[in-house]
Amino acid sequence: MAKRVFSAALLGCAALALVACNASKNGSASGSGSLDEAEKASETLLKTGGTGDDWAGIGYSYDEQRFSPLTDINDRNVGELGIAWYADLEDARGQEATPVVVDGVMYVSHAWSKVDAWDAATGKKLWSFDPQVPGERAVSACCDVVNRGVAVWGDKLFVGTLDGRLIALDRKTGQEIWSTQTFDKRKPYTITGAPRVVKDMVLIGNGGAEFGVRGYVTAYDADTGKQRWRFYTVPNPDKRADNAASDAIFASKGNATWSDTGEWKTSGGGGTVWDAIVYDKDLDQIYLGVGNGNPWNHGTRSNGEGDNWFLSSVVALNADTGAYKWHYQETPAESWDYTATQPIILAEQPVDGQPVKVLYHAPKNGFFFTIDRATGKLIDAKPYVDGINWATGYDLATGRPIENPEARFYKTGKPFIAVPGALGAHNWHPMSYNPKTGLVYIPAQQIPQGYLQDMDELDKRKVLGFNVGTSLNKTMLPDDVQAFRAAVAATTGRLVAFDPRTGKVAWGVDYPAAWNGGTMTTAGNLVFQGTSTGRLRAYAADTGKQLLDLDMQSGIVSAPSTFRVNGVQYIAFQTGKGGAFPLVAGVAGGVTRKVPNLPRLVVLKIGGTVQLPAPPATTALAWNPPPQFGTAAQVASGKAHFGRYCQVCHGDSAIGNGFTPDLRVSGTLANADAWKGVVLDGALKDRGMVSFARVLTPADAEAIRAYVIDRSNWTKANLPEASAPVGR
């Protein structure tokens, strides 16, 4: 067994005693009672996937392969797909959820944690639910006000909200049944991921590691919303017990992997589980994909000491109690935001001639992992993208990466431009697995990023903004036209068909831009994917031949699902660009900067004849920058403060991407009082732009205005391709 794997057997009787204690305090470890008929039907659908008529979970079934057995739409007739119906959504922000369909009803969550239900065949809206998330919560969301989906269990539907509520709805009416607050709202947590339901328990994690929180996953009773168990992914700062399922493993082994001093003691350490939570029906265990540390910089976070369990790990837990079973740490001593939160797929694969139950994982760090899910042993780790420079590979005997020493920027004191960067070779966008081809279809990308140990007072921990332990303002692009154009050329996307049996890419499709949509595959020898440039495409699953290319008028980041009603197969997906990359990318957004952002739900069928309306009229925003003011020192100060607090929502070098305001053409730019009203007084807090008066002085805010005016004048004169997005 690889040395990176640790077994629950090491914990002995102490772990068993603790589980018994937790069960007595938090409720029965085995559930609240027998399932009713509707819940049994949901469990059967999630375990088996059913006939394909339903798409009962965001990943189709508990295996989360996103593979449908339907063949009505196939590689011979997919070119005949047309629109059956569509529905416009309210908010032009990221739309990341996969539609869930049960008994002919479609449930979709969208921006700001809203949920709608439709008749899946006709598009008749059945109900809407708006949890009324306060707009100011957006400042705690690293990566847009998104939601990745809902969970259906019996007559209930569950959704997590950006402000931390787990809500149970009556799935027939949309009426709230219960609501539980899952985190302390005084801290910068969020929920953007989809809940999972296992054995009448609802499992949910959270986000917020960039700001400084302590990660955990909680199981709640599906009927009452009461807590059953909780597993922390980072030790208690005092290294004491929490009366949680994670206590035994931290006391026995985990605490020793964190230094006794370091910024994690006050930051919380990160390790949020903001996406992947997968139930293994065969082994009756749960897998968590754990995120990055806070700060990213291991030298600052833990004094450069220890591997820091369970950051960037896949962790296996007992489904009933949450007790630790094993983990595999993909990126020990994580320092680059290389999360392991990306989707996890369960499958079976021959290993040395014997069938082995495995999990497939393609996290941010660029390597594809095949792991024995019974033991946690690493079977293989191979690159699924080119150009990886932080490590050359993995030692399969130890399970550890073979690192490039230059990647540890906090040790060398030198800048390091990493491939992949913090946005990853693969981010949250769902991948899929086709058992017929044996291939995994990964929405991959190439987005380099610079890391720098040289930090000043501005880079240190603040009460607002990212706290990552590397200078964000000093790694913005320089005032060099060629550097800007090189950034565009270096930032690309790719659909990768990876063969885990060989550890090689079977085929791939290159895209001119990053941040393309998730994938879905079918027994009809098809792979579906939307693109950031507004296309919905289908490829032959075995060869990669393009078979369909539909113009959807808007960028697509979500993954499709497929289902059948009254003998007719449909394909459903959302349009609407958003998420981390377009927020921060600046000019590197490339061609996607000019793609409209139209939030919609679109449903296709063979022979569909519905036409999308003509895109809304657009007008070129007036780009008349105010005259430059301020000294060079003032502009430089504005750049530093912009890089520290503003670029993560308004783009590198103040170049917007069309779904948050491009400040270079803001109506407030020429008016110091109006600018102050937004930046310091919080005039737009209901839209997510809170007051930054806690970290900015009036002089700082005015310096930022001087810098943005400078950027507006400079890009207009030197970089016409970075013109402001169109208005509508």
XYZ file of C-alpha atoms in Angstrom:
728
model
C 0.000 0.000 0.000
C 1.308 3.451 -0.892
C 2.621 5.397 2.079
C 0.231 8.271 1.365
C -2.682 6.020 2.417
C -3.723 5.744 6.043
C -6.160 3.141 7.319
C -8.802 3.449 9.996
C -7.430 0.222 11.433
C -4.636 2.300 12.966
C -7.108 4.115 15.162
C -8.171 1.064 17.186
C -10.670 1.137 19.994
C -10.491 4.905 20.495
C -12.244 5.515 17.197
C -15.004 3.038 18.002
C -15.591 4.638 21.380
C -15.783 8.094 19.832
C -18.295 6.980 17.205
C -20.486 5.549 19.950
C -20.255 8.869 21.819
C -21.180 10.868 18.718
C -24.114 8.578 17.976
C -25.543 9.082 21.442
C -25.268 12.881 21.224
C -26.236 13.502 17.608
C -28.880 10.856 17.034
C -28.888 7.258 15.899
C -25.859 6.407 13.782
C -27.919 4.174 11.521
C -30.737 6.570 10.673
C -34.071 7.720 12.038
C -36.159 4.838 10.803
C -37.227 2.901 7.736
C -37.686 4.694 4.438
C -41.165 5.394 3.101
C -42.160 4.216 -0.378
C -41.205 7.473 -2.112
C -37.798 7.484 -0.416
C -37.236 3.840 -1.361
C -37.976 4.746 -4.970
C -35.429 7.589 -4.821
C -32.818 5.311 -3.282
C -33.382 2.676 -5.979
C -33.049 5.287 -8.731
C -29.836 6.660 -7.247
C -28.375 3.185 -6.750
C -29.240 1.786 -10.169
C -29.744 4.833 -12.362
C -32.996 3.301 -13.553
C -33.846 2.972 -17.235
C -32.570 6.397 -18.215
C -36.051 7.942 -18.199
C -34.986 9.896 -15.103
C -31.831 11.821 -14.263
C -32.267 11.492 -10.512
C -29.027 13.057 -9.218
C -26.747 15.726 -10.608
C -24.267 12.968 -11.591
C -27.112 10.680 -12.766
C -26.655 8.064 -10.015
C -24.536 7.491 -6.913
C -21.614 6.488 -9.176
C -21.697 10.027 -10.659
C -20.523 8.793 -14.063
C -22.882 11.169 -15.893
C -23.522 8.300 -18.290
C -27.020 7.620 -19.622
C -28.059 4.227 -21.047
C -30.415 5.939 -23.515
C -29.746 5.384 -27.222
C -32.739 7.078 -28.890
C -30.413 9.985 -29.648
C -27.230 8.476 -31.043
C -24.222 9.042 -33.262
C -26.371 8.538 -36.388
C -29.182 11.011 -35.684
C -27.757 13.537 -33.212
C -27.426 16.072 -36.021
C -31.238 16.256 -36.110
C -31.472 17.769 -32.630
C -33.395 21.013 -32.301
C -34.910 23.026 -29.493
C -38.014 21.544 -27.856
C -38.442 24.441 -25.423
C -36.463 27.015 -23.495
C -36.989 29.285 -20.512
C -35.255 32.543 -19.688
C -33.773 32.790 -16.188
C -33.589 35.871 -14.015
C -29.962 36.547 -13.199
C -27.134 37.087 -15.679
C -24.564 35.398 -13.471
C -22.961 31.961 -13.636
C -25.423 29.115 -14.274
C -23.645 25.934 -13.164
C -26.334 23.408 -12.226
C -27.143 20.159 -14.008
C -30.915 19.715 -14.475
C -32.390 16.894 -12.353
C -35.439 15.084 -13.762
C -37.697 12.692 -11.823
C -41.147 11.476 -12.936
C -41.251 13.925 -15.823
C -40.538 16.991 -13.672
C -37.325 18.980 -14.058
C -35.684 20.746 -11.120
C -32.965 23.321 -11.718
C -31.142 25.636 -9.347
C -29.538 28.785 -10.669
C -27.764 31.941 -9.539
C -28.448 33.230 -6.018
C -29.573 29.705 -4.973
C -32.978 29.999 -6.651
C -34.835 26.841 -7.735
C -37.472 26.282 -10.413
C -39.538 23.251 -11.429
C -40.877 22.632 -14.945
C -42.852 20.028 -16.787
C -39.819 18.423 -18.448
C -41.563 17.718 -21.765
C -43.554 20.924 -22.283
C -41.614 23.594 -20.396
C -44.609 24.634 -18.316
C -43.299 26.169 -15.106
C -44.707 24.420 -12.045
C -43.218 26.491 -9.233
C -40.348 28.797 -8.247
C -38.485 29.198 -4.981
C -36.325 32.187 -4.064
C -34.497 31.870 -0.719
C -33.891 35.643 -0.723
C -30.136 35.456 -0.209
C -28.869 38.896 0.901
C -26.880 40.517 -1.888
C -23.990 41.385 0.404
C -23.219 37.657 0.833
C -21.567 37.803 -2.586
C -18.437 39.333 -1.038
C -17.816 35.978 0.660
C -18.146 34.039 -2.603
C -14.755 33.600 -4.237
C -16.227 32.475 -7.529
C -19.615 34.035 -8.291
C -23.077 33.622 -6.767
C -23.567 30.192 -8.343
C -25.317 26.981 -7.341
C -24.476 23.546 -8.800
C -27.674 21.654 -8.212
C -30.347 20.076 -6.069
C -31.009 16.644 -4.582
C -34.325 14.767 -4.732
C -35.313 12.290 -2.011
C -38.858 10.995 -1.860
C -41.263 13.908 -1.794
C -38.555 16.387 -0.802
C -36.028 18.437 -2.717
C -32.907 19.855 -1.051
C -30.846 22.921 -1.944
C -27.957 24.703 -0.236
C -27.930 28.502 -0.286
C -25.107 30.979 -0.649
C -25.717 32.232 2.896
C -25.384 28.735 4.353
C -28.885 27.390 4.715
C -29.757 23.809 3.824
C -33.407 23.891 2.807
C -35.901 21.075 2.311
C -38.733 21.827 -0.117
C -41.891 19.970 -1.005
C -40.939 18.949 -4.517
C -44.541 19.086 -5.713
C -45.235 22.635 -4.543
C -41.867 24.259 -3.846
C -42.977 25.128 -0.315
C -40.316 25.150 2.385
C -40.515 22.230 4.843
C -37.481 22.994 7.003
C -34.334 25.086 6.936
C -31.072 24.629 8.832
C -28.238 27.153 9.096
C -25.088 25.116 8.409
C -22.383 27.661 9.273
C -21.693 30.777 11.312
C -22.823 33.645 9.084
C -20.324 35.962 10.742
C -17.581 34.053 8.924
C -16.934 34.157 5.148
C -18.413 30.764 4.312
C -20.726 30.051 1.371
C -22.502 27.066 -0.156
C -22.343 26.672 -3.934
C -22.274 22.866 -4.228
C -25.132 20.404 -4.493
C -26.267 18.366 -1.484
C -26.263 14.561 -1.644
C -28.789 12.326 0.083
C -27.610 9.017 1.543
C -29.654 6.746 3.834
C -32.145 9.510 4.736
C -29.275 11.896 5.524
C -28.496 15.061 3.560
C -24.779 15.797 3.192
C -23.468 19.311 2.518
C -20.100 21.061 2.618
C -19.156 24.707 2.118
C -16.702 27.132 0.520
C -14.630 30.070 1.693
C -11.049 28.824 1.897
C -9.655 31.857 0.027
C -10.885 34.144 2.792
C -10.046 32.023 5.808
C -12.389 29.391 7.239
C -12.153 25.825 8.537
C -13.687 23.182 6.270
C -16.146 20.483 7.230
C -18.970 18.295 5.922
C -22.175 17.694 7.860
C -24.901 15.051 7.606
C -28.428 16.183 8.497
C -31.574 14.142 9.033
C -33.618 14.361 5.835
C -36.913 14.524 7.730
C -36.028 17.040 10.429
C -32.854 18.890 9.434
C -31.146 17.901 12.687
C -27.423 17.198 12.630
C -26.383 13.531 12.578
C -22.586 13.871 12.279
C -19.850 16.276 11.220
C -16.359 15.639 9.844
C -13.779 18.433 9.951
C -11.130 18.419 7.239
C -8.643 20.601 9.175
C -7.678 20.216 12.848
C -9.082 22.386 15.568
C -6.638 25.341 15.934
C -5.968 24.254 19.517
C -5.604 20.628 18.353
C -8.358 19.597 20.732
C -11.469 17.463 20.203
C -14.640 18.902 18.645
C -17.041 16.070 19.474
C -16.998 15.284 15.765
C -16.448 12.200 13.644
C -12.978 13.514 12.732
C -11.685 13.726 16.316
C -10.064 10.283 16.444
C -8.006 10.584 13.259
C -6.748 14.047 14.152
C -5.814 12.992 17.668
C -4.098 9.856 16.405
C -2.311 11.081 13.269
C -3.666 14.254 11.696
C -2.679 16.910 14.223
C 0.988 16.002 13.808
C 0.864 16.951 10.110
C 0.217 20.600 11.015
C 2.768 22.846 12.707
C 2.160 24.097 16.230
C 2.432 27.655 14.915
C 1.560 29.298 11.605
C -1.244 31.367 10.127
C -3.622 28.406 9.970
C -4.132 28.803 13.696
C -6.073 32.021 13.078
C -7.228 31.541 9.480
C -8.946 28.203 10.000
C -6.665 26.440 7.541
C -9.128 26.119 4.645
C -9.822 22.629 3.353
C -13.415 23.323 2.368
C -15.471 20.635 0.613
C -17.273 22.863 -1.824
C -18.194 20.340 -4.511
C -17.419 16.598 -4.633
C -19.272 14.428 -2.097
C -19.882 10.931 -3.484
C -21.567 7.863 -1.982
C -20.229 4.385 -2.757
C -23.254 2.069 -2.679
C -21.037 -1.004 -3.078
C -18.740 -0.315 -0.117
C -21.171 1.845 1.866
C -18.751 4.730 2.265
C -18.546 8.387 1.332
C -15.754 10.179 -0.520
C -14.987 13.841 0.063
C -12.946 15.950 -2.330
C -11.128 18.421 -0.080
C -9.986 21.885 -1.129
C -6.961 24.133 -0.787
C -5.362 25.504 2.349
C -5.620 28.977 3.771
C -3.417 30.715 3.070
C -2.304 28.870 -0.071
C 1.301 29.493 0.880
C 2.432 26.478 2.920
C 5.360 28.473 4.267
C 3.018 31.001 5.848
C 0.189 28.618 6.655
C 2.176 25.923 8.491
C 5.730 27.306 8.612
C 6.577 25.011 5.709
C 6.078 22.026 8.039
C 3.993 18.884 7.550
C 1.721 17.586 4.806
C -1.344 19.281 6.342
C -4.010 16.565 6.357
C -6.598 16.596 4.710
C -5.945 19.439 2.277
C -6.102 18.460 -1.418
C -7.131 14.917 -0.504
C -9.783 12.348 -1.266
C -11.127 11.212 2.122
C -13.241 8.086 2.674
C -15.758 8.019 5.548
C -18.190 5.553 7.066
C -21.564 6.526 5.616
C -23.550 5.993 8.827
C -21.260 7.744 11.297
C -18.832 9.904 9.319
C -15.912 8.034 10.906
C -12.617 8.140 9.010
C -11.661 5.119 6.876
C -8.751 6.225 4.671
C -7.463 9.114 2.628
C -5.117 9.791 -0.240
C -3.457 13.206 -0.403
C -2.946 14.218 -4.027
C -0.929 17.365 -3.304
C 0.895 17.175 0.057
C 1.719 20.545 1.647
C -0.526 22.240 -0.920
C 0.672 25.724 -1.972
C -0.961 26.557 -5.305
C -4.744 26.244 -4.728
C -4.606 22.721 -6.160
C -7.940 21.589 -4.792
C -9.164 17.989 -4.867
C -12.791 19.159 -4.889
C -13.273 18.295 -8.554
C -15.898 15.648 -9.435
C -15.224 12.034 -8.426
C -16.387 9.102 -10.579
C -16.841 5.527 -9.329
C -16.129 2.663 -11.722
C -14.616 -0.809 -12.048
C -11.336 -1.410 -13.875
C -9.096 -4.439 -14.458
C -5.849 -4.187 -12.471
C -3.288 -6.977 -12.938
C -6.021 -9.040 -14.548
C -8.496 -8.656 -11.693
C -11.547 -6.369 -11.510
C -11.027 -3.595 -8.973
C -13.519 -1.041 -7.680
C -11.818 2.282 -8.407
C -12.477 5.979 -8.282
C -11.358 8.343 -11.028
C -10.271 11.877 -10.236
C -8.859 14.710 -12.354
C -8.151 17.515 -9.862
C -6.662 20.928 -10.519
C -3.026 19.780 -10.351
C -3.101 18.230 -13.836
C -2.734 14.532 -12.981
C -5.428 11.890 -13.438
C -5.682 9.575 -10.431
C -6.962 6.014 -10.336
C -7.457 4.928 -6.721
C -8.568 1.611 -5.209
C -11.645 2.752 -3.366
C -11.630 -0.161 -0.918
C -8.153 0.616 0.411
C -7.232 4.094 -0.818
C -4.171 2.707 -2.586
C -2.926 4.749 -5.529
C -3.068 2.624 -8.680
C -1.931 5.222 -11.192
C -1.358 8.953 -11.665
C -0.729 10.303 -15.153
C -0.954 13.809 -16.689
C -4.115 14.598 -18.608
C -2.762 17.939 -19.919
C 0.560 19.052 -21.338
C 3.022 21.490 -19.833
C 2.710 20.612 -16.120
C 5.759 22.143 -14.421
C 5.179 21.872 -10.659
C 5.904 18.118 -10.722
C 7.204 15.576 -13.243
C 5.032 12.680 -12.087
C 4.211 10.465 -9.114
C 6.202 7.779 -7.340
C 3.694 4.937 -7.244
C 5.565 3.223 -4.399
C 5.171 6.170 -2.031
C 2.204 7.883 -3.649
C 4.024 11.217 -3.533
C 4.541 13.694 -6.375
C 8.016 14.157 -7.811
C 8.174 17.922 -7.360
C 10.060 20.630 -9.165
C 11.906 22.412 -6.322
C 11.316 25.765 -8.053
C 7.582 25.339 -7.478
C 8.036 25.961 -3.743
C 8.260 29.716 -4.271
C 8.218 30.391 -0.538
C 11.467 28.424 -0.199
C 13.313 29.837 -3.211
C 12.128 33.420 -2.776
C 11.779 33.559 -6.566
C 8.602 34.036 -8.620
C 7.178 30.829 -10.072
C 4.821 30.736 -13.054
C 2.920 27.509 -12.563
C 1.198 25.322 -15.130
C -1.508 24.712 -14.184
C -2.312 27.796 -12.139
C -4.851 28.233 -9.362
C -7.825 27.833 -11.687
C -6.531 24.366 -12.465
C -6.103 22.076 -15.437
C -9.674 21.049 -14.591
C -11.961 23.014 -12.321
C -15.502 22.233 -11.054
C -16.928 21.565 -14.542
C -18.210 17.962 -14.439
C -16.394 15.205 -16.291
C -18.140 11.978 -17.405
C -17.272 8.316 -17.944
C -18.573 5.976 -20.633
C -18.291 2.292 -19.636
C -18.660 1.269 -23.281
C -15.552 3.178 -24.420
C -13.710 3.088 -21.105
C -12.919 6.795 -21.533
C -13.327 9.742 -19.167
C -14.263 13.066 -20.805
C -12.594 15.987 -19.029
C -13.232 19.724 -19.603
C -9.533 20.625 -19.392
C -7.818 23.993 -19.740
C -4.484 25.793 -19.750
C -4.343 28.858 -17.476
C -0.861 29.680 -16.114
C -0.439 31.723 -12.948
C 2.379 33.471 -11.154
C 3.133 32.926 -7.454
C 5.294 35.295 -5.462
C 6.625 35.152 -1.923
C 7.564 38.857 -1.933
C 4.681 40.343 0.029
C 4.291 43.718 1.677
C 1.910 45.048 4.317
C -0.952 45.247 1.824
C -0.665 41.533 1.065
C -1.096 40.464 4.671
C -4.348 39.092 6.095
C -7.294 41.486 5.948
C -10.946 41.294 6.992
C -12.101 41.631 3.357
C -10.710 40.084 0.211
C -8.678 36.998 -0.584
C -6.026 35.984 1.952
C -3.800 33.559 0.067
C -0.248 34.239 1.228
C 1.060 35.252 -2.185
C 0.979 38.701 -3.736
C -2.040 39.160 -5.972
C -1.314 42.762 -6.914
C 2.307 42.116 -7.926
C 1.371 39.293 -10.277
C -1.022 41.313 -12.446
C 0.061 41.714 -16.049
C 2.632 44.462 -16.752
C 1.975 47.434 -19.026
C 3.213 45.582 -22.070
C 1.058 44.908 -25.124
C 2.947 41.739 -26.000
C 2.471 40.394 -22.470
C -1.274 40.924 -22.744
C -1.441 39.176 -26.105
C 0.754 36.344 -24.866
C -1.648 35.837 -21.958
C -4.527 35.413 -24.415
C -2.542 32.930 -26.521
C -1.508 30.905 -23.473
C -5.037 30.577 -22.088
C -6.891 27.819 -23.910
C -9.343 24.986 -23.372
C -9.515 21.342 -24.395
C -11.924 18.430 -24.246
C -9.786 15.463 -23.190
C -10.875 11.851 -23.649
C -8.631 10.091 -21.138
C -8.129 6.323 -20.986
C -7.424 5.301 -17.362
C -6.401 1.815 -18.491
C -3.448 3.143 -20.469
C -2.859 6.404 -18.633
C -2.969 8.271 -21.939
C -5.205 10.707 -23.796
C -7.179 8.782 -26.428
C -8.341 11.880 -28.269
C -8.855 15.582 -27.679
C -10.550 18.680 -29.073
C -8.846 22.060 -28.728
C -10.779 25.225 -27.909
C -9.624 28.835 -28.322
C -10.596 29.762 -24.763
C -10.784 28.245 -21.287
C -13.750 27.646 -18.956
C -15.827 25.401 -21.216
C -18.821 23.468 -19.928
C -19.104 20.113 -18.221
C -19.641 16.873 -20.152
C -22.293 14.177 -20.372
C -22.009 10.861 -22.251
C -24.506 8.240 -23.435
C -24.798 4.683 -24.669
C -25.616 6.230 -28.036
C -21.837 6.742 -28.459
C -22.107 10.444 -27.710
C -20.384 13.074 -25.593
C -22.098 16.444 -25.119
C -20.390 19.667 -24.052
C -21.175 23.356 -24.172
C -18.422 25.881 -24.811
C -17.499 29.267 -23.412
C -17.965 30.677 -26.912
C -21.647 29.744 -26.977
C -21.811 26.409 -28.819
C -23.500 23.159 -27.791
C -21.547 20.290 -29.319
C -21.787 16.523 -29.560
C -18.885 14.219 -30.370
C -18.585 10.515 -31.105
C -17.577 9.043 -27.757
C -15.145 6.554 -29.290
C -13.352 8.736 -31.851
C -14.051 12.378 -30.963
C -15.592 13.153 -34.345
C -17.751 16.273 -34.087
C -21.379 15.437 -34.896
C -23.326 18.513 -33.715
C -22.633 22.222 -33.333
C -25.534 24.457 -32.266
C -25.358 28.192 -31.624
C -26.775 28.870 -28.160
C -26.079 32.641 -28.257
C -24.370 32.593 -24.841
C -21.450 31.028 -23.057
C -22.082 27.643 -21.413
C -20.332 26.396 -18.285
C -22.892 23.898 -16.967
C -23.124 20.191 -17.826
C -26.102 18.674 -19.667
C -28.400 15.885 -18.549
C -30.670 13.636 -20.612
C -33.991 11.948 -19.893
C -37.051 10.465 -21.584
C -40.738 11.369 -21.269
C -43.489 9.475 -23.119
C -40.898 7.689 -25.217
C -39.060 10.854 -26.309
C -35.449 11.504 -25.268
C -34.428 15.069 -24.394
C -31.157 16.892 -23.649
C -31.247 19.739 -21.089
C -28.664 22.328 -20.041
C -28.268 25.913 -18.890
C -26.580 28.796 -20.672
C -24.973 31.772 -18.957
C -21.301 32.406 -18.390
C -19.804 33.088 -14.998
C -17.679 31.687 -12.214
C -14.103 32.358 -11.174
C -12.367 32.607 -14.545
C -14.441 35.343 -16.202
C -14.424 37.279 -12.939
C -10.653 37.495 -12.699
C -9.303 36.729 -16.182
C -9.111 40.221 -17.653
C -7.776 40.152 -21.193
C -6.985 36.413 -20.852
C -10.704 35.804 -21.262
C -9.942 36.195 -24.955
C -12.766 35.676 -27.409
C -15.240 34.871 -24.621
C -15.201 38.502 -23.484
C -17.489 39.407 -26.388
C -19.856 36.456 -25.991
C -23.252 37.527 -24.596
C -24.332 36.365 -21.156
C -27.917 35.107 -21.537
C -29.175 32.983 -18.632
C -31.447 30.265 -19.994
C -32.590 26.702 -19.611
C -32.604 24.950 -23.002
C -34.147 21.554 -23.810
C -33.487 19.715 -27.090
C -35.101 16.778 -28.876
C -34.847 15.139 -32.289
C -36.842 17.278 -34.695
C -37.240 20.188 -32.283
C -38.308 23.314 -34.179
C -38.428 26.055 -31.565
C -36.188 29.016 -32.397
C -34.368 31.159 -29.870
C -35.315 34.822 -30.129
C -32.894 37.179 -31.776
C -30.223 38.174 -29.255
C -31.044 41.365 -27.374
C -29.982 44.535 -29.107
C -26.473 45.529 -28.132
C -24.755 48.847 -28.272
C -21.109 49.641 -27.912
C -20.649 51.213 -24.520
C -19.309 54.724 -24.717
C -15.602 54.515 -24.032
C -14.614 58.051 -23.231
C -12.182 57.788 -20.333
C -12.037 60.792 -18.029
C -8.767 62.724 -18.128
C -5.975 61.169 -16.147
C -5.374 62.659 -12.718
C -3.068 61.962 -9.807
C 0.652 61.422 -9.493
C 2.491 58.304 -10.633
C 2.740 57.283 -6.989
C -1.012 57.645 -6.539
C -1.730 55.508 -9.617
C 0.750 52.897 -8.384
C -0.988 52.844 -5.009
C -4.318 52.436 -6.784
C -2.946 49.517 -8.791
C -1.755 47.778 -5.630
C -5.099 48.221 -3.887
C -7.027 47.214 -7.004
C -4.949 44.049 -7.296
C -5.486 43.246 -3.631
C -9.239 43.840 -3.409
C -10.849 44.411 -6.820
C -9.355 42.223 -9.531
C -10.994 38.997 -8.300
C -14.366 40.416 -9.393
C -13.467 43.070 -11.968
C -10.597 41.433 -13.826
C -6.837 41.681 -14.088
C -5.864 45.252 -15.027
C -9.536 46.293 -14.672
C -10.491 44.560 -17.936
C -14.024 43.237 -17.456
C -15.560 40.146 -18.987
C -19.152 41.132 -19.457
C -21.064 39.907 -16.434
C -19.758 42.133 -13.672
C -19.268 45.827 -14.447
C -16.261 46.798 -16.530
C -15.014 49.622 -14.342
C -13.199 51.292 -17.229
C -16.572 52.451 -18.552
C -18.353 52.857 -15.224
C -20.618 55.862 -14.971
C -19.127 56.607 -11.559
C -15.549 56.839 -12.827
C -15.667 60.563 -13.599
C -17.438 61.442 -10.353
C -15.416 61.136 -7.155
C -18.481 61.332 -4.919
C -20.367 58.655 -6.857
C -17.268 56.422 -6.813
C -16.952 56.866 -3.064
C -20.649 56.096 -2.661
C -20.124 52.655 -4.182
C -16.650 51.749 -2.904
C -16.867 53.108 0.642
C -20.532 53.788 1.373
C -21.929 50.522 -0.020
C -24.511 52.055 -2.340
C -24.649 48.791 -4.342
C -24.422 46.300 -1.473
C -27.690 44.653 -2.503
C -25.981 43.674 -5.772
C -23.001 42.204 -3.946
C -20.759 45.290 -3.968
C -20.400 45.942 -0.244
C -18.570 48.818 1.376
C -14.803 48.339 1.571
C -14.420 51.031 4.212
C -13.029 48.450 6.618
C -9.907 48.057 4.489
C -9.759 51.210 2.324
C -9.369 54.846 3.288
C -10.908 57.630 1.185
C -7.417 58.239 -0.212
C -7.111 54.559 -1.165
C -10.469 54.617 -2.940
C -9.491 57.739 -4.867
C -6.169 56.136 -5.825
C -8.061 53.127 -7.213
C -10.191 55.500 -9.281
C -7.029 57.111 -10.631
C -5.674 53.672 -11.543
C -8.856 52.567 -13.322
C -8.903 55.802 -15.332
C -5.276 55.120 -16.224
C -6.237 51.578 -17.339
C -9.127 52.870 -19.395
C -6.929 55.347 -21.240
C -4.045 52.880 -21.673
C -6.084 49.958 -23.009
C -8.063 52.198 -25.361
C -4.820 53.539 -26.843
C -2.766 50.347 -26.852
C -5.013 47.289 -26.772
C -8.135 47.773 -28.899
C -9.030 44.074 -28.639
C -9.598 44.657 -24.910
C -12.368 47.162 -25.557
C -15.211 47.175 -23.092
C -17.895 44.477 -23.474
C -21.073 45.582 -25.229
C -24.046 46.850 -23.258
C -27.625 45.695 -23.437
